[in-house]
XYZ file of N, CA, C and O in Angstrom:
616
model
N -45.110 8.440 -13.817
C -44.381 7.460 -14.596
C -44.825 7.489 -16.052
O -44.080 7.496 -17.031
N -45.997 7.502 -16.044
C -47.019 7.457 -17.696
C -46.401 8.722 -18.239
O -46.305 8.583 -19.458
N -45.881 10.052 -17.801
C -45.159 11.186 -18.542
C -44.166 10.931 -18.554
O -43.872 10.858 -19.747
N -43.178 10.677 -17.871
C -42.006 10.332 -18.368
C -41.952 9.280 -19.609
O -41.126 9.481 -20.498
N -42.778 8.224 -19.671
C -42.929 7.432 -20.791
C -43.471 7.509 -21.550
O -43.655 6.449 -22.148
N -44.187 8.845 -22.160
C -44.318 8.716 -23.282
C -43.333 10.536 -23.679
O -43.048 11.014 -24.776
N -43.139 10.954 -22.626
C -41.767 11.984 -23.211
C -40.391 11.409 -23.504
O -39.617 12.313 -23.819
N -39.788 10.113 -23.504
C -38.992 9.297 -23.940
C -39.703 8.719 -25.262
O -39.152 9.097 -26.296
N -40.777 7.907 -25.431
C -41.417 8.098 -26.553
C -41.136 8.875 -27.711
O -40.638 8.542 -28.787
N -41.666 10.295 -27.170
C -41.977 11.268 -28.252
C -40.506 11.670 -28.829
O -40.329 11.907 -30.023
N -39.297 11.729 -27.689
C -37.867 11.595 -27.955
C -37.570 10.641 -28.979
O -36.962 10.876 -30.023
N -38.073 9.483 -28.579
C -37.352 8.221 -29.514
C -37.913 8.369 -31.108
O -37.332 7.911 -32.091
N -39.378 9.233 -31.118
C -39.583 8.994 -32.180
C -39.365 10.474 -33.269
O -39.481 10.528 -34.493
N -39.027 11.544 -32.313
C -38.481 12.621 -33.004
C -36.651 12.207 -33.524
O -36.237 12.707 -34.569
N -35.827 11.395 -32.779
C -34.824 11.306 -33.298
C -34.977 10.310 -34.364
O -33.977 10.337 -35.081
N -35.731 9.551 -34.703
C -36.123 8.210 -35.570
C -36.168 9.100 -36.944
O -35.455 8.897 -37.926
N -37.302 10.281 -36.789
C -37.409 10.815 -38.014
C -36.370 11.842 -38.583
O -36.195 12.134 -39.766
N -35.618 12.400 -37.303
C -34.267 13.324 -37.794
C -33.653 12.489 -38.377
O -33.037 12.820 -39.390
N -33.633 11.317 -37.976
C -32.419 10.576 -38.870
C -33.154 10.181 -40.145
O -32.823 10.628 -41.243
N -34.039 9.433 -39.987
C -34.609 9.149 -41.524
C -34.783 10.456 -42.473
O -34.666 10.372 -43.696
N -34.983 11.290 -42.010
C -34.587 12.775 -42.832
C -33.551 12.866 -43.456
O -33.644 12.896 -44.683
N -32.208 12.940 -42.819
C -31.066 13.438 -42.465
C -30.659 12.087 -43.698
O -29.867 12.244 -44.627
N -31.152 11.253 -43.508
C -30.632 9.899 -44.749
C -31.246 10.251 -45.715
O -30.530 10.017 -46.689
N -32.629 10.897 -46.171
C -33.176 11.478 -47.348
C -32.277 12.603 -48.028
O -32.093 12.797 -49.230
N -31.907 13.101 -47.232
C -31.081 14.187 -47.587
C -29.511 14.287 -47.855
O -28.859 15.230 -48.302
N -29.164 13.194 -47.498
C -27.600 12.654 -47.903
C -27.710 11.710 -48.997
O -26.610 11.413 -49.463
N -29.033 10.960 -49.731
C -28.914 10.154 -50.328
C -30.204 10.648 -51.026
O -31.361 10.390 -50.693
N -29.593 11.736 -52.507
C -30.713 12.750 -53.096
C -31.601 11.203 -54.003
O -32.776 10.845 -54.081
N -30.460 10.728 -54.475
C -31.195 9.357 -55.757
C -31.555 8.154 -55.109
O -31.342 7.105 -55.718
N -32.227 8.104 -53.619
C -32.585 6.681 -53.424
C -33.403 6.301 -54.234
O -33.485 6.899 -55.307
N -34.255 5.180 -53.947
C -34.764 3.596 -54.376
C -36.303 4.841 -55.084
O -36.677 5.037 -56.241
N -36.836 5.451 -53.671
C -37.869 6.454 -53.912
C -37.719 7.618 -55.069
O -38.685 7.906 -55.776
N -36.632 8.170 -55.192
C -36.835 9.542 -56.254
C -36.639 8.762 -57.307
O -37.492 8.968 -58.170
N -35.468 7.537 -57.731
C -35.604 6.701 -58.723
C -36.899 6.727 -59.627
O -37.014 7.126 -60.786
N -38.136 6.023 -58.507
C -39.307 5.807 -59.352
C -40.089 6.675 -59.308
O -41.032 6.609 -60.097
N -39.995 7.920 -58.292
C -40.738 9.210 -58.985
C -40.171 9.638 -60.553
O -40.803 10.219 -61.435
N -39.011 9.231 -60.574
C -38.015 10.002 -62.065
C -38.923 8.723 -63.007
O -39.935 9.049 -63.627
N -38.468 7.419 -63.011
C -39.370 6.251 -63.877
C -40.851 6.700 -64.610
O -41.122 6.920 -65.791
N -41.939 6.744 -62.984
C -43.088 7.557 -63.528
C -43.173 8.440 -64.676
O -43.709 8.257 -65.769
N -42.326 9.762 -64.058
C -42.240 11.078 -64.817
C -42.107 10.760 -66.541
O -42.728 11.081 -67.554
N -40.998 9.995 -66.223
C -40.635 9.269 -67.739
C -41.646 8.569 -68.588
O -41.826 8.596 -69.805
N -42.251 7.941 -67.635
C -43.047 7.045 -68.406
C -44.512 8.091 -69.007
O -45.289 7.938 -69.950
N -44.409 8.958 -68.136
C -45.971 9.825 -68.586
C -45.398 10.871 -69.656
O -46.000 11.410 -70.584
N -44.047 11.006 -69.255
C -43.687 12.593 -70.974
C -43.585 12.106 -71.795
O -43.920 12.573 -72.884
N -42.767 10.248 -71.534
C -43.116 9.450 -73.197
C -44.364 9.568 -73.738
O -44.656 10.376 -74.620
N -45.111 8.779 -73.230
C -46.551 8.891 -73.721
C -47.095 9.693 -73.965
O -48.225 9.440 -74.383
N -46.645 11.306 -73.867
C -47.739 12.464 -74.038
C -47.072 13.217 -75.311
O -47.397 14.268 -75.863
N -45.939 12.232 -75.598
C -45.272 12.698 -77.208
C -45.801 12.926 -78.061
O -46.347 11.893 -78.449
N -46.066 13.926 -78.835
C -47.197 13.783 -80.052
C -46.535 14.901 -81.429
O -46.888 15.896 -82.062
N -45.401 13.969 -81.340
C -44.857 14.598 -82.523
C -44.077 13.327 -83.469
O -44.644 12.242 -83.336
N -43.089 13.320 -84.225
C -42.576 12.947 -85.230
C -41.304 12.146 -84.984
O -40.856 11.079 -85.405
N -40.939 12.998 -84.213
C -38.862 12.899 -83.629
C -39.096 13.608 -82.745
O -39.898 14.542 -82.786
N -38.321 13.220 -81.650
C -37.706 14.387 -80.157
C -36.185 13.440 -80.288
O -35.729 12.432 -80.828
N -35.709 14.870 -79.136
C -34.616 14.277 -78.262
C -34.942 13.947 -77.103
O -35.931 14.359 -76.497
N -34.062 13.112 -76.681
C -34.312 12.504 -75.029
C -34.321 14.214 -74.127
O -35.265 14.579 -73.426
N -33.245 14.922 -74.336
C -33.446 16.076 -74.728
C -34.041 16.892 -73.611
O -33.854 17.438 -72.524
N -35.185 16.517 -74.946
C -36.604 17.427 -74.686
C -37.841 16.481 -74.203
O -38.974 16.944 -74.077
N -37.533 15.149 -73.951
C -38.476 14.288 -73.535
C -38.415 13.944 -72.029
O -39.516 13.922 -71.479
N -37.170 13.629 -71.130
C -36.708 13.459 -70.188
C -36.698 14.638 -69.197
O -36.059 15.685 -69.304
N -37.825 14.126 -67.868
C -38.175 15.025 -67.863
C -37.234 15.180 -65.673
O -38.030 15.343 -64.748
N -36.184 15.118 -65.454
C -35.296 15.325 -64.732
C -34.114 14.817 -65.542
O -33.904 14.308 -66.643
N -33.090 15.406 -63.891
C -31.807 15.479 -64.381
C -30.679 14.290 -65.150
O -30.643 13.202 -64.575
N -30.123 14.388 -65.917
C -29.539 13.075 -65.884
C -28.163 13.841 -66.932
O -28.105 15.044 -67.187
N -27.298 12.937 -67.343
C -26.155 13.115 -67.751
C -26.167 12.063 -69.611
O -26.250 12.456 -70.775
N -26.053 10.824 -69.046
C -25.651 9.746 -69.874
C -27.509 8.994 -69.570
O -28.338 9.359 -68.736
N -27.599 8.031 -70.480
C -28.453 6.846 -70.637
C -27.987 6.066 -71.255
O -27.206 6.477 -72.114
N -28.197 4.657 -71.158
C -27.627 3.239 -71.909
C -28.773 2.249 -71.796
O -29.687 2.242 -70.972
N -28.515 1.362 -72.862
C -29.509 0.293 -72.718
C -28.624 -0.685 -72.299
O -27.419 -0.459 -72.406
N -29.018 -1.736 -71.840
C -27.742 -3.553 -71.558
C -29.083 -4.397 -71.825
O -30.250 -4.075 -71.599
N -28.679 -5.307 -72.251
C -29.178 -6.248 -73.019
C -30.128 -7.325 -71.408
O -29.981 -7.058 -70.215
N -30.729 -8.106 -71.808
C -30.998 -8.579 -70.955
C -30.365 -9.412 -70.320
O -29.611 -10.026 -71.074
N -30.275 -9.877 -68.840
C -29.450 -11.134 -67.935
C -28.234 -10.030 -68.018
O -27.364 -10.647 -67.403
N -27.814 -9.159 -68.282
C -26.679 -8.509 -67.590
C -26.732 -7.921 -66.690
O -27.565 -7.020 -66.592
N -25.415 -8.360 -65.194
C -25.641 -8.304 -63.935
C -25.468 -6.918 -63.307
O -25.143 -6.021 -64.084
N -25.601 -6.674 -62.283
C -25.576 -5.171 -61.766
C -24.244 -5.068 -62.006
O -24.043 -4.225 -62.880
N -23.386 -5.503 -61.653
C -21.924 -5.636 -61.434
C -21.611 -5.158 -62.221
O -21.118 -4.041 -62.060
N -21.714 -5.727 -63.533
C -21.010 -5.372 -64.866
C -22.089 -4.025 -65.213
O -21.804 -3.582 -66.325
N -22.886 -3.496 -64.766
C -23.314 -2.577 -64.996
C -22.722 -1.145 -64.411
O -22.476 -0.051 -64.918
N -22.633 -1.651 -63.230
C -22.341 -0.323 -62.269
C -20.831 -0.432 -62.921
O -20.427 0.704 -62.671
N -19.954 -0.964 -63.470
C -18.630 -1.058 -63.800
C -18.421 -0.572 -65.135
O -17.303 -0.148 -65.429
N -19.524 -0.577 -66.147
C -19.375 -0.360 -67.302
C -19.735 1.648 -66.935
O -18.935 2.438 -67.436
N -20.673 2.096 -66.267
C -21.430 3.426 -66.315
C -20.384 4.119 -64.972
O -20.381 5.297 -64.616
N -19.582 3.040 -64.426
C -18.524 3.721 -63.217
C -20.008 4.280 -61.852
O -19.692 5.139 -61.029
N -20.911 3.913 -61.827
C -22.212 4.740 -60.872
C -21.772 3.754 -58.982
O -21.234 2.684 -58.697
N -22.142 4.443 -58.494
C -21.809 4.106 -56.820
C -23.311 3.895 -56.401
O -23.629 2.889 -55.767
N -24.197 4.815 -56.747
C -25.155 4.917 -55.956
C -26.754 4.577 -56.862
O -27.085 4.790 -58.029
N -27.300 4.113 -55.972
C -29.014 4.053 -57.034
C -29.045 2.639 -57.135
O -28.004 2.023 -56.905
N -30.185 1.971 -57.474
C -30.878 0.759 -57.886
C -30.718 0.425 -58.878
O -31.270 1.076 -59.765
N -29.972 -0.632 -59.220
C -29.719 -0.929 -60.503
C -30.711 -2.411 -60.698
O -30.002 -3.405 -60.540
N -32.126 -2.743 -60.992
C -32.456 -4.021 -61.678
C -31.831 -4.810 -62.741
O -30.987 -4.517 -63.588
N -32.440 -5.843 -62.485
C -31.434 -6.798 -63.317
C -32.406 -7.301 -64.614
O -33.238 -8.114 -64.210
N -32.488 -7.102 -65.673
C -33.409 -7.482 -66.580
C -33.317 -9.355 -66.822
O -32.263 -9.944 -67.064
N -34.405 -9.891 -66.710
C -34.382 -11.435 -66.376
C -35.187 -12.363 -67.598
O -35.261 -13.589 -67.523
N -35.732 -11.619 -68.651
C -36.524 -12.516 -69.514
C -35.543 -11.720 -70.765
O -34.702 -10.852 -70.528
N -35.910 -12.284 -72.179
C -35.816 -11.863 -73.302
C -36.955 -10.703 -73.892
O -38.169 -10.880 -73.783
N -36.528 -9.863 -74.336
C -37.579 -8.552 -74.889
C -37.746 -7.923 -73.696
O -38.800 -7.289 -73.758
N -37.163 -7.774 -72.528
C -37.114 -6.770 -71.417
C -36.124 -5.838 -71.883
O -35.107 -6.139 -72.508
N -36.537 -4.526 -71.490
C -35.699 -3.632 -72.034
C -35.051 -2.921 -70.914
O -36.055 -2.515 -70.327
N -33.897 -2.435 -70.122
C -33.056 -1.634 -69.371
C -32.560 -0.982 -69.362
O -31.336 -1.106 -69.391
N -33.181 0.196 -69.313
C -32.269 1.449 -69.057
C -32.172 2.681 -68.043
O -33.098 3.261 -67.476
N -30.787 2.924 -67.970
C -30.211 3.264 -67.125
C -29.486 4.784 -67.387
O -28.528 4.876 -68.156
N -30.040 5.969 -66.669
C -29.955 7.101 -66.652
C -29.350 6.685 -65.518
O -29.566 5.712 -64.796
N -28.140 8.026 -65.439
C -27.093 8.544 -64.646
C -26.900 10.162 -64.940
O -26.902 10.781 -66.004
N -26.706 10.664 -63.372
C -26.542 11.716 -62.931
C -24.937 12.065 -61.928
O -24.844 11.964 -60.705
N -24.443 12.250 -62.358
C -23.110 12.104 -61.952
C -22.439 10.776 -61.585
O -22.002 10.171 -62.564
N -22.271 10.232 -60.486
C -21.897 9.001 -60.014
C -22.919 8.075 -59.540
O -22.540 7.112 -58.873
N -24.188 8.230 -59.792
C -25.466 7.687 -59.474
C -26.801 7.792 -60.230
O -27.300 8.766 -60.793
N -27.175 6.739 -60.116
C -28.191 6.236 -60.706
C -29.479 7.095 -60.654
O -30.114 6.956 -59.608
N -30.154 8.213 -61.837
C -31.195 8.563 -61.594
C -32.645 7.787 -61.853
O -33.573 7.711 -61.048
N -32.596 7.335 -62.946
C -33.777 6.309 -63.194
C -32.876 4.753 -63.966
O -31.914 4.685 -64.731
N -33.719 3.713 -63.337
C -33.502 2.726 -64.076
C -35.152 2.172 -64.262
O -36.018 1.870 -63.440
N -35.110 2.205 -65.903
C -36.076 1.612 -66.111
C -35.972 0.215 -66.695
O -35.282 0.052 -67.701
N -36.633 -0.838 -66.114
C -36.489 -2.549 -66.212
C -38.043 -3.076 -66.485
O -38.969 -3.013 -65.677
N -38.086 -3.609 -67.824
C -39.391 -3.922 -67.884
C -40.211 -4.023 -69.896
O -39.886 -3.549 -70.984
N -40.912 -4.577 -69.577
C -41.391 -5.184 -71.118
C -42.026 -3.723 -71.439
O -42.394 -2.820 -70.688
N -42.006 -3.865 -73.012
C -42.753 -2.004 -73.194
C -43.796 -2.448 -73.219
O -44.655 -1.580 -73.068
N -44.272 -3.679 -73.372
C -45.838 -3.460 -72.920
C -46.558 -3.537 -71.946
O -47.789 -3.546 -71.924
N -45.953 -3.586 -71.236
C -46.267 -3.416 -69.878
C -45.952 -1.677 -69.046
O -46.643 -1.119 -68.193
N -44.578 -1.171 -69.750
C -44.787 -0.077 -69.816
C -45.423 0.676 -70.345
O -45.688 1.782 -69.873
N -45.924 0.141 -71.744
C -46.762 1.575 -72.375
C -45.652 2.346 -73.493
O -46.125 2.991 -74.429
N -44.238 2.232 -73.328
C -43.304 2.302 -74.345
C -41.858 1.995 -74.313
O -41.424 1.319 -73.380
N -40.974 2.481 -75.358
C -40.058 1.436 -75.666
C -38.797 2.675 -75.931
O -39.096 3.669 -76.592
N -37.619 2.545 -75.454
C -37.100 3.471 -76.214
C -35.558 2.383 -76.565
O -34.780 1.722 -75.877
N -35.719 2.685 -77.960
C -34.342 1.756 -78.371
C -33.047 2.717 -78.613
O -33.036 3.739 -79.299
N -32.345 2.351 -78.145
C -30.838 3.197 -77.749
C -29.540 2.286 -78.876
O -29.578 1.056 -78.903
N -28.658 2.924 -79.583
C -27.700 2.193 -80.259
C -26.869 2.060 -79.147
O -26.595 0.924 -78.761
N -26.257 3.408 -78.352
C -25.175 3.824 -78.000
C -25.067 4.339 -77.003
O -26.008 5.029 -77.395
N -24.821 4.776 -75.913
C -24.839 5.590 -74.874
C -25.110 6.709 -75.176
O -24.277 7.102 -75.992
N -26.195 7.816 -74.849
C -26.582 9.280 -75.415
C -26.076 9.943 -74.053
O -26.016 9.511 -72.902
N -25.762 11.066 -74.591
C -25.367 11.957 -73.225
C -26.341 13.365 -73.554
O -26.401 13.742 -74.724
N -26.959 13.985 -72.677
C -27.021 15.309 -72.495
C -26.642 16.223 -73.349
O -25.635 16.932 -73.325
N -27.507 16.173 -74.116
C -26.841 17.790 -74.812
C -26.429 17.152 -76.180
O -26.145 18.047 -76.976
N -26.336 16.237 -76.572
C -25.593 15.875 -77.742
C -26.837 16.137 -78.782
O -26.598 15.995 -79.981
N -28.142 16.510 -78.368
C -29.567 16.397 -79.320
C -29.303 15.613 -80.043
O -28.766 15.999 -81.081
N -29.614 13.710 -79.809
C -29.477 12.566 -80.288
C -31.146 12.231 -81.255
O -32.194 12.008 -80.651
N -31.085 12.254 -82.193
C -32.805 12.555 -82.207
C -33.418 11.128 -82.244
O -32.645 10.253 -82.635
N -34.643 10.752 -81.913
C -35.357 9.485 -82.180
C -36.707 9.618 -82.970
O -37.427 10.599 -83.160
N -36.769 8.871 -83.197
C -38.096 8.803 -84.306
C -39.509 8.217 -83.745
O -39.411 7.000 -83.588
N -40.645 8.662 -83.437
C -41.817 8.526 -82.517
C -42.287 7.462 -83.387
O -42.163 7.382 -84.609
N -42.709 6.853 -82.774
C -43.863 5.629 -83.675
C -44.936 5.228 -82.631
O -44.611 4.454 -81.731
N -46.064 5.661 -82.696
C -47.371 4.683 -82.079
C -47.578 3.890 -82.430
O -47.172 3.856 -83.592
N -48.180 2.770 -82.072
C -48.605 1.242 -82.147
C -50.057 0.991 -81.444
O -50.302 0.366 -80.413
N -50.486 1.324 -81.873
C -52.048 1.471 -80.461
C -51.610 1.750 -79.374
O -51.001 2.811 -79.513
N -51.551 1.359 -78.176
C -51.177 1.965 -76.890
C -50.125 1.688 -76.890
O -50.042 1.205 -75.761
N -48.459 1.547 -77.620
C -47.414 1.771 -77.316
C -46.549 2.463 -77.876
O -46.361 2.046 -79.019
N -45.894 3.370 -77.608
C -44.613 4.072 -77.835
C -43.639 3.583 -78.366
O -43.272 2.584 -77.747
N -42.988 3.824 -79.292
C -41.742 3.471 -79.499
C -40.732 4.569 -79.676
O -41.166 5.390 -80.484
N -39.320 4.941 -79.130
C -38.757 5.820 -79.386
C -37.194 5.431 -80.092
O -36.260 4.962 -79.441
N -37.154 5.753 -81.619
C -35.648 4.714 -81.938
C -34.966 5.629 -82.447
O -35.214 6.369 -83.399
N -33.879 5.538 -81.616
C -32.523 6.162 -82.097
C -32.148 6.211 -83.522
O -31.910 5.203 -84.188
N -32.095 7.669 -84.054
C -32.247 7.832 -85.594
C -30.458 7.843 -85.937
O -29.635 8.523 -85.325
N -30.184 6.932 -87.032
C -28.934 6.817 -87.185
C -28.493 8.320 -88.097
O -29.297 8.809 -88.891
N -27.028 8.981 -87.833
C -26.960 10.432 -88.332
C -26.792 9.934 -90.010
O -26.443 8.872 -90.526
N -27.164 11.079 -90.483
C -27.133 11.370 -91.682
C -25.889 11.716 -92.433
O -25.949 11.995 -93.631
């Protein structure tokens, strides 16, 4: 009886993980690669040590578009303004929280939600930047914070 029950077991828990696989793998931008992409971001900002970059050359996975939204604006009007289906969208809830939101086709690759000092840096956006447009920003340190601001064209 004790083999049969734990070879139903070992069944229940090999199909548990095919499927939780099988959902990793149909759903490339969950909640998880999100904040591996956040991290990534947050450590190539900080290791900037130049003058000006582009998101460019700073961003360090895939993405398409980025936007900032102001704070207290709801997912709703977010996922509606960027057209995105898929990914975590936070909701920025105080004043001087900053949000932004990288997209990779129809889904959300990083959303970053959160005070830059608490992040460590800041990147101020006029406009929606896309990929490829080499949008340049202007580096500024502050003792331990970053700032990255969208340089208006010339």
């Amino acid at each position: 009886m004790r083999k049969r029950q734990r070879q139903w077991t070992a069944a229940a828990l090999l199909l548990v993980l095919t499927l939780a696989a099988a959902w990793g793998l149909a759903h490339p931008k969950s909640r998880a690669v999100q904040r591996m992409h956040e991290k990534q971001l947050q450590r190539a900002v900080l290791a900037v040590n130049r003058e000006s970059v582009t998101l460019d050359e700073v961003v360090p996975f895939a993405w398409d578009t980025v936007r900032a939204f102001p704070p207290y604006t709801s997912e709703e009007t977010i996922r509606q303004t960027l057209g995105v289906k898929g990914g975590s969208i936070p909701e920025s809830f105080s004043e001087g929280m900053q949000l932004l939101i990288f997209v990779k086709g129809d889904r959300v690759a990083a959303a970053v939600c959160g005070y830059a000092e608490t992040l460590g840096y800041a990147v101020e956006i006029n406009e929606t930047v896309r990929f490829g447009e080499g949008v340049p920003f202007r580096v500024v340190r502050d003792g331990n914070l970053v700032v990255l601001t969208q340089m208006q064209p010339e």
